[in-house]
Amino acid sequence: MAETPKYDVVVIGSGPGGYVAAIRAGQLGMKTAIVERDDKFGGTCLHVGCIPTKDLLLNAEVFDYFKNGKEFGITCKEFSLDWQAVLARKAKVVTKLSKGVEFLLKKNKVDMIRGTGKLGAPGKVSVTDPKGATQEISAKSIVLATGSEARLLPGLEADGKTILTNKEILSVPDIPKSMVVIGAGAVGVEFASIFYRFGSKVTILEMLPRAVPLEDEEISAELEKSFRHQGIVIHTQAKVAKVAKSAKGITVDFTGADGKPQTLEADTCLVAVGRAPNTTGIGLEKTRAKLERGFVKTNGYMQTDEPGVYAIGDIVANSPLLAHVGSMEGIVAVTHAAGRPAEPINYHQIPNCTYTEPEIGSVGLTERQVREAGHKVKIGKFPYAAVSKATILGAREGFVKVVSDEKYGEILGVHIIGPRATETIAEAVMAMRLEGTVDDIAHAIHAHPTLAEAMGEAAHAAVDWPIHI
């Protein structure tokens, strides 16, 4: 009988949480293996999530520049969108990055095992390979990084043509003439922004009172205003009653905010109503690990209640489903497993980024949350319309909003909507990490002309001394 392979750490799942955990474990000198059920390493984010989506967003941005070339003194009489070339570039980018992940795993001496991993007896993982053969491996520590799947409305099933999730929409054979997007969270509004700029007629249905409902209320209002100005239709407080296939595509029956029933017809329907954790069938039922609505409960070091078993990424209860969060959770988990000093994550300092046009970047508490917590609030806002670089770029929509404590100037939240907001938010994250105040940002010299100047000006506004407005 073959001897059971023994590892210090076995990671189940190779998304941005899993592969980062495995790389760091290798760097810490631990014998490490990573188990992946798909034929490629990298997980949802790399193959059907963050990376291909942002690649399409870049295509949409470039296409926008061509359509508005006259504003920049460029006349292009004939141009068109080659959808197959767009898909080919997306695939090329994904393949290159996927190979990069495998290179990094090999570089750090991580054994890559293809198959479906499942918790067995304590300290054991059973792996069933694509041919159905099962082997058992042992580990001192096991990291669960099995990710999530898109939720669908009851009775619906994605078909890759008319009813789509974030996965199928990345490979539609043609750009649909019309699309209904159910859900105005990050996924829904990003794809709405992409396909509208590619030429689709887009309508968004959101059950809650506003789009991007996790963001500050002023951010939601600004995005809705921008979308409607562009031509994207948004119905909030919309309750979907039925989605059905038709001869032309799909029909969606819903009740609007006014309580009146309405029907939409479109070529396709994107369902973007959230994600479900992949925690079924991975052996948790035989452990002491506790679940909350299907998500795994952990402590600050990502430990479950089962000794030696950690959980990271999209399966963790009360953790935002973001790639960069999963990556840091992976680092925390394996650092702790190695017996090294590990710092739990401060979940109030996580950047949230939505790659629409205009972009959204935020960190910390919203104005409403700060007021409800009993703080005396001082707000600093600065519009991109008054930022030189934004005018140069022809992107003057939006603003930077700094939410601070009135007495001490502590930065409690920063909310940005506008050009390159997903990049600018990094300054706010670092300032909050270092316990900076609005005075610190105001006195930090921001280069001119840059979009980052809006951050400095918003901080000046929070202490009542805005310069350029």
Short mmCIF file of C-alpha atoms in Angstrom, two decimals:
data_model
loop_
_atom_site.label_atom_id
_atom_site.label_comp_id
_atom_site.label_asym_id
_atom_site.label_seq_id
_atom_site.Cartn_x
_atom_site.Cartn_y
_atom_site.Cartn_z
CA MET A 1 0.00 0.00 0.00
CA ALA A 2 1.35 3.41 -1.02
CA GLU A 3 2.32 5.68 1.83
CA THR A 4 -0.01 8.62 2.48
CA PRO A 5 1.67 11.89 1.39
CA LYS A 6 2.29 14.16 4.38
CA TYR A 7 2.25 17.95 4.31
CA ASP A 8 2.46 20.81 6.73
CA VAL A 9 -0.34 22.62 4.86
CA VAL A 10 -2.90 21.48 2.31
CA VAL A 11 -5.00 24.19 0.62
CA ILE A 12 -8.28 23.18 -1.03
CA GLY A 13 -9.05 25.64 -3.83
CA SER A 14 -6.70 27.74 -5.96
CA GLY A 15 -8.47 31.08 -6.25
CA PRO A 16 -6.80 34.29 -5.07
CA GLY A 17 -7.25 33.18 -1.48
CA GLY A 18 -6.00 29.65 -1.98
CA TYR A 19 -3.02 30.20 -4.24
CA VAL A 20 -1.78 33.17 -2.18
CA ALA A 21 -2.07 31.05 0.98
CA ALA A 22 -0.09 28.24 -0.67
CA ILE A 23 2.63 30.60 -1.92
CA ARG A 24 3.04 32.22 1.50
CA ALA A 25 3.11 28.79 3.17
CA GLY A 26 5.93 27.78 0.81
CA GLN A 27 7.77 31.01 1.57
CA LEU A 28 7.50 30.21 5.28
CA GLY A 29 9.25 26.90 4.69
CA MET A 30 6.24 24.63 5.07
CA LYS A 31 5.73 21.59 2.86
CA THR A 32 2.61 22.61 0.97
CA ALA A 33 0.10 21.17 -1.47
CA ILE A 34 -2.80 22.85 -3.23
CA VAL A 35 -5.81 20.94 -4.55
CA GLU A 36 -7.86 22.28 -7.47
CA ARG A 37 -10.86 20.58 -9.06
CA ASP A 38 -10.77 22.59 -12.30
CA ASP A 39 -8.22 22.00 -15.03
CA LYS A 40 -6.62 25.41 -14.44
CA PHE A 41 -5.37 27.16 -11.34
CA GLY A 42 -6.56 30.65 -10.41
CA GLY A 43 -10.20 30.20 -9.45
CA THR A 44 -13.29 32.25 -10.26
CA CYS A 45 -11.55 35.64 -10.01
CA LEU A 46 -8.97 34.85 -12.66
CA HIS A 47 -11.04 32.79 -15.07
CA VAL A 48 -14.65 34.03 -14.85
CA GLY A 49 -14.56 36.99 -12.50
CA CYS A 50 -12.33 39.99 -11.79
CA ILE A 51 -9.77 39.59 -14.55
CA PRO A 52 -11.89 38.89 -17.66
CA THR A 53 -14.47 41.43 -16.53
CA LYS A 54 -11.88 44.19 -16.16
CA ASP A 55 -10.40 43.25 -19.53
CA LEU A 56 -13.82 43.80 -21.13
CA LEU A 57 -14.15 47.09 -19.25
CA LEU A 58 -10.90 48.25 -20.84
CA ASN A 59 -12.23 47.30 -24.28
CA ALA A 60 -15.39 49.29 -23.54
CA GLU A 61 -13.33 52.30 -22.46
CA VAL A 62 -11.20 52.20 -25.61
CA PHE A 63 -14.32 51.86 -27.76
CA ASP A 64 -15.77 54.89 -25.96
CA TYR A 65 -12.67 56.93 -26.86
CA PHE A 66 -13.16 56.06 -30.52
CA LYS A 67 -16.83 57.07 -30.40
CA ASN A 68 -15.91 60.39 -28.80
CA GLY A 69 -12.72 60.97 -30.74
CA LYS A 70 -13.78 64.38 -32.05
CA GLU A 71 -13.64 65.77 -28.51
CA PHE A 72 -9.92 64.95 -28.51
CA GLY A 73 -9.27 66.21 -32.02
CA ILE A 74 -9.20 62.76 -33.58
CA THR A 75 -11.46 61.93 -36.50
CA CYS A 76 -11.94 58.25 -37.20
CA LYS A 77 -14.33 57.82 -40.11
CA GLU A 78 -14.60 54.05 -39.99
CA PHE A 79 -14.27 51.86 -36.93
CA SER A 80 -16.16 48.90 -35.53
CA LEU A 81 -16.06 46.49 -32.64
CA ASP A 82 -14.71 43.02 -33.42
CA TRP A 83 -16.35 40.97 -30.68
CA GLN A 84 -14.43 37.79 -31.47
CA ALA A 85 -11.16 39.71 -31.22
CA VAL A 86 -12.32 41.12 -27.87
CA LEU A 87 -13.00 37.60 -26.60
CA ALA A 88 -9.66 36.40 -27.94
CA ARG A 89 -7.77 39.13 -26.09
CA LYS A 90 -9.66 38.32 -22.91
CA ALA A 91 -8.70 34.66 -23.22
CA LYS A 92 -5.07 35.57 -23.89
CA VAL A 93 -4.89 37.74 -20.77
CA VAL A 94 -6.48 35.04 -18.61
CA THR A 95 -4.19 32.32 -19.95
CA LYS A 96 -1.09 34.41 -19.36
CA LEU A 97 -2.05 35.16 -15.77
CA SER A 98 -3.08 31.56 -15.11
CA LYS A 99 0.34 30.35 -16.22
CA GLY A 100 1.83 33.01 -13.95
CA VAL A 101 -0.02 31.51 -10.96
CA GLU A 102 1.32 28.04 -11.75
CA PHE A 103 4.83 29.44 -12.13
CA LEU A 104 4.64 31.07 -8.70
CA LEU A 105 3.35 27.88 -7.10
CA LYS A 106 6.20 25.88 -8.62
CA LYS A 107 8.72 28.56 -7.66
CA ASN A 108 7.66 28.22 -4.03
CA LYS A 109 7.75 24.40 -4.16
CA VAL A 110 4.01 23.92 -3.81
CA ASP A 111 2.72 20.53 -5.01
CA MET A 112 -0.22 21.08 -7.38
CA ILE A 113 -2.81 18.33 -7.19
CA ARG A 114 -5.72 18.25 -9.62
CA GLY A 115 -8.92 16.82 -8.22
CA THR A 116 -11.80 17.49 -5.85
CA GLY A 117 -10.64 17.89 -2.27
CA LYS A 118 -12.73 16.93 0.74
CA LEU A 119 -12.09 16.83 4.48
CA GLY A 120 -11.72 13.30 5.80
CA ALA A 121 -10.64 12.12 9.21
CA PRO A 122 -8.86 14.76 11.35
CA GLY A 123 -5.75 15.92 9.53
CA LYS A 124 -6.75 14.11 6.33
CA VAL A 125 -7.89 15.28 2.88
CA SER A 126 -9.29 12.92 0.27
CA VAL A 127 -8.74 13.93 -3.35
CA THR A 128 -10.76 12.47 -6.21
CA ASP A 129 -9.03 13.02 -9.54
CA PRO A 130 -10.84 13.67 -12.86
CA LYS A 131 -10.83 9.94 -13.62
CA GLY A 132 -12.55 9.07 -10.35
CA ALA A 133 -9.55 7.67 -8.50
CA THR A 134 -9.24 8.78 -4.86
CA GLN A 135 -6.13 9.29 -2.78
CA GLU A 136 -5.70 10.44 0.80
CA ILE A 137 -3.17 13.02 1.93
CA SER A 138 -2.43 14.25 5.43
CA ALA A 139 -1.65 17.70 6.73
CA LYS A 140 -0.97 19.42 10.03
CA SER A 141 -3.11 22.32 8.81
CA ILE A 142 -5.84 22.44 6.17
CA VAL A 143 -7.00 25.66 4.53
CA LEU A 144 -10.47 25.66 2.94
CA ALA A 145 -10.59 28.10 0.02
CA THR A 146 -13.41 26.65 -2.07
CA GLY A 147 -14.94 29.96 -3.18
CA SER A 148 -18.48 30.69 -4.29
CA GLU A 149 -20.93 30.31 -7.16
CA ALA A 150 -23.44 32.75 -8.63
CA ARG A 151 -26.92 32.54 -7.15
CA LEU A 152 -29.90 32.19 -9.46
CA LEU A 153 -33.51 33.07 -8.87
CA PRO A 154 -35.71 30.06 -7.98
CA GLY A 155 -36.67 28.06 -11.05
CA LEU A 156 -34.05 29.64 -13.31
CA GLU A 157 -31.14 27.84 -14.91
CA ALA A 158 -28.36 29.53 -16.87
CA ASP A 159 -28.31 28.41 -20.50
CA GLY A 160 -25.42 30.50 -21.89
CA LYS A 161 -27.71 32.22 -24.42
CA THR A 162 -30.66 34.00 -22.85
CA ILE A 163 -30.28 33.49 -19.08
CA LEU A 164 -26.79 34.28 -17.89
CA THR A 165 -24.65 34.63 -14.78
CA ASN A 166 -21.28 36.37 -14.55
CA LYS A 167 -19.74 33.19 -15.97
CA GLU A 168 -21.77 32.68 -19.14
CA ILE A 169 -21.94 36.36 -20.07
CA LEU A 170 -18.17 36.39 -20.61
CA SER A 171 -18.53 34.09 -23.60
CA VAL A 172 -21.74 35.14 -25.35
CA PRO A 173 -21.25 34.63 -29.09
CA ASP A 174 -22.52 38.10 -30.02
CA ILE A 175 -23.22 41.37 -28.27
CA PRO A 176 -26.93 41.29 -27.41
CA LYS A 177 -29.07 44.10 -28.74
CA SER A 178 -30.86 44.32 -25.41
CA MET A 179 -30.27 43.08 -21.89
CA VAL A 180 -32.08 43.03 -18.56
CA VAL A 181 -29.80 42.97 -15.53
CA ILE A 182 -31.37 41.70 -12.31
CA GLY A 183 -29.39 43.12 -9.41
CA ALA A 184 -27.55 46.43 -9.08
CA GLY A 185 -24.66 45.29 -6.94
CA ALA A 186 -21.09 45.45 -8.23
CA VAL A 187 -21.48 42.59 -10.74
CA GLY A 188 -24.74 43.88 -12.18
CA VAL A 189 -23.68 47.48 -12.66
CA GLU A 190 -20.26 46.54 -14.07
CA PHE A 191 -21.75 44.36 -16.80
CA ALA A 192 -24.43 46.97 -17.45
CA SER A 193 -21.66 49.53 -17.97
CA ILE A 194 -19.71 47.19 -20.26
CA PHE A 195 -22.50 46.12 -22.57
CA TYR A 196 -24.18 49.51 -22.75
CA ARG A 197 -20.96 50.97 -24.13
CA PHE A 198 -20.70 48.05 -26.54
CA GLY A 199 -24.13 49.03 -27.90
CA SER A 200 -26.67 47.00 -25.92
CA LYS A 201 -29.88 48.55 -24.65
CA VAL A 202 -29.62 47.89 -20.89
CA THR A 203 -32.26 47.92 -18.16
CA ILE A 204 -31.36 47.25 -14.51
CA LEU A 205 -33.83 45.93 -11.94
CA GLU A 206 -32.89 46.29 -8.28
CA MET A 207 -35.07 45.09 -5.43
CA LEU A 208 -33.61 47.54 -2.88
CA PRO A 209 -34.23 51.32 -2.88
CA ARG A 210 -30.91 52.17 -4.57
CA ALA A 211 -28.15 50.88 -6.81
CA VAL A 212 -24.88 49.65 -5.25
CA PRO A 213 -26.73 49.47 -1.91
CA LEU A 214 -23.60 48.79 0.16
CA GLU A 215 -22.09 52.14 -0.83
CA ASP A 216 -22.67 55.56 0.68
CA GLU A 217 -26.07 56.93 -0.29
CA GLU A 218 -24.59 59.88 -2.18
CA ILE A 219 -22.46 57.48 -4.24
CA SER A 220 -25.55 55.49 -5.18
CA ALA A 221 -27.41 58.62 -6.20
CA GLU A 222 -24.49 59.83 -8.33
CA LEU A 223 -24.14 56.49 -10.12
CA GLU A 224 -27.85 56.33 -10.85
CA LYS A 225 -27.77 59.90 -12.19
CA SER A 226 -24.79 59.10 -14.40
CA PHE A 227 -26.29 55.87 -15.72
CA ARG A 228 -29.57 57.53 -16.57
CA HIS A 229 -27.72 60.37 -18.29
CA GLN A 230 -25.80 57.81 -20.35
CA GLY A 231 -28.99 55.96 -21.30
CA ILE A 232 -29.02 52.99 -18.93
CA VAL A 233 -32.49 52.49 -17.45
CA ILE A 234 -32.65 51.69 -13.72
CA HIS A 235 -35.70 50.55 -11.76
CA THR A 236 -35.14 50.43 -7.99
CA GLN A 237 -37.58 48.81 -5.54
CA ALA A 238 -38.35 46.44 -8.40
CA LYS A 239 -39.63 43.00 -7.47
CA VAL A 240 -39.14 40.40 -10.18
CA ALA A 241 -42.12 38.04 -10.44
CA LYS A 242 -41.13 35.89 -13.42
CA VAL A 243 -38.41 35.38 -16.00
CA ALA A 244 -39.41 33.35 -19.03
CA LYS A 245 -37.86 32.47 -22.36
CA SER A 246 -39.60 33.78 -25.44
CA ALA A 247 -39.24 33.51 -29.20
CA LYS A 248 -37.12 36.67 -29.23
CA GLY A 249 -35.18 35.97 -26.04
CA ILE A 250 -36.67 36.57 -22.59
CA THR A 251 -39.52 38.37 -20.88
CA VAL A 252 -39.27 39.67 -17.32
CA ASP A 253 -42.37 40.46 -15.30
CA PHE A 254 -41.79 42.78 -12.34
CA THR A 255 -43.50 45.24 -10.06
CA GLY A 256 -42.02 48.73 -9.98
CA ALA A 257 -41.67 51.16 -7.08
CA ASP A 258 -45.18 52.41 -7.85
CA GLY A 259 -46.61 48.93 -7.31
CA LYS A 260 -47.71 48.56 -10.92
CA PRO A 261 -46.83 45.36 -12.82
CA GLN A 262 -44.58 45.77 -15.86
CA THR A 263 -43.06 43.51 -18.50
CA LEU A 264 -39.72 43.82 -20.24
CA GLU A 265 -38.58 42.01 -23.36
CA ALA A 266 -34.90 41.57 -24.19
CA ASP A 267 -32.43 39.29 -25.92
CA THR A 268 -30.75 38.27 -22.68
CA CYS A 269 -31.11 38.42 -18.91
CA LEU A 270 -28.13 38.65 -16.59
CA VAL A 271 -28.89 37.40 -13.08
CA ALA A 272 -26.60 39.17 -10.60
CA VAL A 273 -28.29 38.65 -7.25
CA GLY A 274 -25.32 37.54 -5.18
CA ARG A 275 -23.17 34.47 -4.64
CA ALA A 276 -23.49 31.26 -2.64
CA PRO A 277 -20.56 29.70 -0.74
CA ASN A 278 -19.16 26.38 -1.94
CA THR A 279 -19.39 24.62 1.41
CA THR A 280 -21.56 21.65 0.46
CA GLY A 281 -19.81 18.34 -0.11
CA ILE A 282 -16.41 19.31 1.31
CA GLY A 283 -16.71 17.27 4.51
CA LEU A 284 -17.65 20.02 6.95
CA GLU A 285 -20.58 18.01 8.31
CA LYS A 286 -18.13 15.62 9.99
CA THR A 287 -16.27 18.42 11.78
CA ARG A 288 -16.84 20.87 14.62
CA ALA A 289 -16.83 23.80 12.21
CA LYS A 290 -19.91 25.99 12.51
CA LEU A 291 -21.86 27.44 9.60
CA GLU A 292 -23.95 30.59 9.30
CA ARG A 293 -26.29 30.61 6.28
CA GLY A 294 -23.85 28.24 4.58
CA PHE A 295 -20.77 30.36 5.36
CA VAL A 296 -18.04 29.11 7.69
CA LYS A 297 -17.52 30.90 11.01
CA THR A 298 -13.90 31.70 11.88
CA ASN A 299 -11.92 33.69 14.42
CA GLY A 300 -9.50 36.50 13.59
CA TYR A 301 -6.81 34.04 12.53
CA MET A 302 -9.25 32.32 10.13
CA GLN A 303 -9.46 29.22 12.35
CA THR A 304 -12.69 27.24 12.34
CA ASP A 305 -13.89 25.36 15.42
CA GLU A 306 -12.29 22.24 13.96
CA PRO A 307 -8.67 22.01 15.17
CA GLY A 308 -6.17 22.47 12.35
CA VAL A 309 -8.79 23.60 9.82
CA TYR A 310 -8.84 27.19 8.53
CA ALA A 311 -11.32 28.86 6.13
CA ILE A 312 -10.64 31.85 3.88
CA GLY A 313 -12.23 33.82 1.07
CA ASP A 314 -15.81 33.69 -0.15
CA ILE A 315 -16.85 30.89 2.23
CA VAL A 316 -16.13 32.93 5.39
CA ALA A 317 -19.09 34.30 7.35
CA ASN A 318 -19.31 38.10 7.61
CA SER A 319 -16.39 38.62 5.25
CA PRO A 320 -16.84 40.58 2.01
CA LEU A 321 -16.64 38.43 -1.11
CA LEU A 322 -13.61 40.18 -2.59
CA ALA A 323 -10.48 38.65 -4.11
CA HIS A 324 -8.09 40.89 -2.20
CA VAL A 325 -9.77 40.00 1.08
CA GLY A 326 -9.40 36.28 0.38
CA SER A 327 -5.72 36.79 -0.40
CA MET A 328 -5.03 38.56 2.90
CA GLU A 329 -7.08 36.00 4.82
CA GLY A 330 -4.91 33.31 3.25
CA ILE A 331 -1.75 35.08 4.42
CA VAL A 332 -3.15 35.44 7.94
CA ALA A 333 -4.19 31.76 8.07
CA VAL A 334 -0.90 30.19 6.99
CA THR A 335 1.19 32.66 8.99
CA HIS A 336 -0.74 31.58 12.07
CA ALA A 337 -0.42 27.91 11.08
CA ALA A 338 3.35 28.38 10.84
CA GLY A 339 3.47 29.65 14.41
CA ARG A 340 4.54 33.12 13.28
CA PRO A 341 3.03 36.40 14.53
CA ALA A 342 -0.14 37.00 12.50
CA GLU A 343 -2.24 40.16 12.46
CA PRO A 344 -6.01 39.71 12.11
CA ILE A 345 -7.67 41.73 9.37
CA ASN A 346 -9.35 45.03 10.19
CA TYR A 347 -12.46 44.66 8.07
CA HIS A 348 -13.20 48.39 8.37
CA GLN A 349 -10.14 49.12 6.22
CA ILE A 350 -10.98 47.03 3.16
CA PRO A 351 -11.26 48.84 -0.18
CA ASN A 352 -14.40 48.18 -2.20
CA CYS A 353 -14.03 48.83 -5.91
CA THR A 354 -16.69 48.89 -8.61
CA TYR A 355 -15.34 49.25 -12.14
CA THR A 356 -18.23 51.02 -13.79
CA GLU A 357 -18.07 54.24 -15.79
CA PRO A 358 -17.73 56.26 -13.59
CA GLU A 359 -15.72 54.09 -11.20
CA ILE A 360 -16.44 53.69 -7.48
CA GLY A 361 -13.90 53.20 -4.71
CA SER A 362 -14.70 53.22 -0.99
CA VAL A 363 -13.31 52.24 2.39
CA GLY A 364 -14.63 52.43 5.93
CA LEU A 365 -18.03 53.57 7.14
CA THR A 366 -20.69 55.44 5.19
CA GLU A 367 -22.00 58.76 6.44
CA ARG A 368 -25.20 57.09 7.66
CA GLN A 369 -23.26 54.39 9.53
CA VAL A 370 -21.03 56.97 11.20
CA ARG A 371 -23.99 59.07 12.34
CA GLU A 372 -25.85 55.99 13.58
CA ALA A 373 -22.75 55.07 15.61
CA GLY A 374 -23.10 58.36 17.44
CA HIS A 375 -20.13 60.25 16.02
CA LYS A 376 -20.19 63.98 15.45
CA VAL A 377 -19.38 64.04 11.77
CA LYS A 378 -17.42 66.39 9.57
CA ILE A 379 -17.77 65.85 5.82
CA GLY A 380 -15.34 67.01 3.17
CA LYS A 381 -16.40 66.78 -0.49
CA PHE A 382 -14.67 67.83 -3.66
CA PRO A 383 -16.01 67.44 -7.22
CA TYR A 384 -13.94 66.14 -10.11
CA ALA A 385 -15.37 69.00 -12.17
CA ALA A 386 -12.89 71.23 -10.31
CA VAL A 387 -9.90 68.90 -10.88
CA SER A 388 -7.64 69.88 -13.79
CA LYS A 389 -6.65 66.31 -14.70
CA ALA A 390 -10.29 65.19 -14.82
CA THR A 391 -11.06 67.99 -17.27
CA ILE A 392 -8.08 66.96 -19.39
CA LEU A 393 -9.38 63.38 -19.43
CA GLY A 394 -12.90 64.52 -20.29
CA ALA A 395 -14.17 62.75 -17.16
CA ARG A 396 -15.58 65.43 -14.86
CA GLU A 397 -18.36 63.42 -13.19
CA GLY A 398 -18.31 62.51 -9.52
CA PHE A 399 -16.57 63.53 -6.33
CA VAL A 400 -14.43 62.47 -3.38
CA LYS A 401 -16.19 62.39 -0.02
CA VAL A 402 -14.27 62.14 3.26
CA VAL A 403 -16.22 61.23 6.40
CA SER A 404 -14.34 62.22 9.54
CA ASP A 405 -14.77 62.62 13.28
CA GLU A 406 -15.42 66.30 14.00
CA LYS A 407 -13.36 66.51 17.20
CA TYR A 408 -10.18 64.64 16.26
CA GLY A 409 -10.29 64.56 12.48
CA GLU A 410 -10.06 60.76 12.41
CA ILE A 411 -10.87 59.40 8.96
CA LEU A 412 -13.85 57.07 9.35
CA GLY A 413 -14.67 56.52 5.69
CA VAL A 414 -13.80 57.70 2.19
CA HIS A 415 -16.16 57.36 -0.75
CA ILE A 416 -15.18 58.15 -4.33
CA ILE A 417 -17.06 58.09 -7.61
CA GLY A 418 -15.27 59.32 -10.68
CA PRO A 419 -12.29 58.66 -12.96
CA ARG A 420 -9.83 56.04 -11.66
CA ALA A 421 -11.58 55.92 -8.29
CA THR A 422 -10.47 52.31 -7.86
CA GLU A 423 -6.84 53.49 -7.89
CA THR A 424 -7.27 56.67 -5.83
CA ILE A 425 -8.93 54.80 -2.94
CA ALA A 426 -5.56 53.22 -2.06
CA GLU A 427 -4.43 56.51 -0.50
CA ALA A 428 -7.41 56.49 1.83
CA VAL A 429 -6.79 52.86 2.82
CA MET A 430 -3.19 53.64 3.73
CA ALA A 431 -4.17 56.78 5.65
CA MET A 432 -6.71 54.84 7.71
CA ARG A 433 -4.23 51.99 8.24
CA LEU A 434 -1.74 54.49 9.68
CA GLU A 435 -4.47 56.16 11.78
CA GLY A 436 -4.10 59.35 9.79
CA THR A 437 -6.38 62.37 10.11
CA VAL A 438 -7.88 64.68 7.54
CA ASP A 439 -5.12 67.15 8.45
CA ASP A 440 -2.52 64.54 7.50
CA ILE A 441 -4.04 64.09 4.04
CA ALA A 442 -4.54 67.85 3.62
CA HIS A 443 -0.88 68.49 4.43
CA ALA A 444 0.39 65.68 2.19
CA ILE A 445 1.47 67.32 -1.07
CA HIS A 446 -0.46 65.90 -4.02
CA ALA A 447 1.19 66.28 -7.43
CA HIS A 448 -0.43 68.58 -9.97
CA PRO A 449 -2.13 67.83 -12.27
CA THR A 450 -3.36 64.47 -10.99
CA LEU A 451 -6.69 62.92 -10.09
CA ALA A 452 -5.30 62.34 -6.59
CA GLU A 453 -5.57 66.08 -5.97
CA ALA A 454 -9.28 65.51 -5.37
CA MET A 455 -8.39 63.49 -2.26
CA GLY A 456 -6.27 66.32 -0.87
CA GLU A 457 -8.93 68.91 -1.68
CA ALA A 458 -11.65 66.82 0.01
CA ALA A 459 -9.46 66.68 3.12
CA HIS A 460 -9.03 70.47 2.96
CA ALA A 461 -12.82 70.74 2.71
CA ALA A 462 -13.19 68.59 5.83
CA VAL A 463 -11.25 71.24 7.77
CA ASP A 464 -13.15 74.09 6.10
CA TRP A 465 -10.36 75.26 3.81
CA PRO A 466 -10.97 73.94 0.27
CA ILE A 467 -8.77 75.77 -2.21
CA HIS A 468 -10.14 75.20 -5.70
CA ILE A 469 -13.84 75.57 -5.09
#
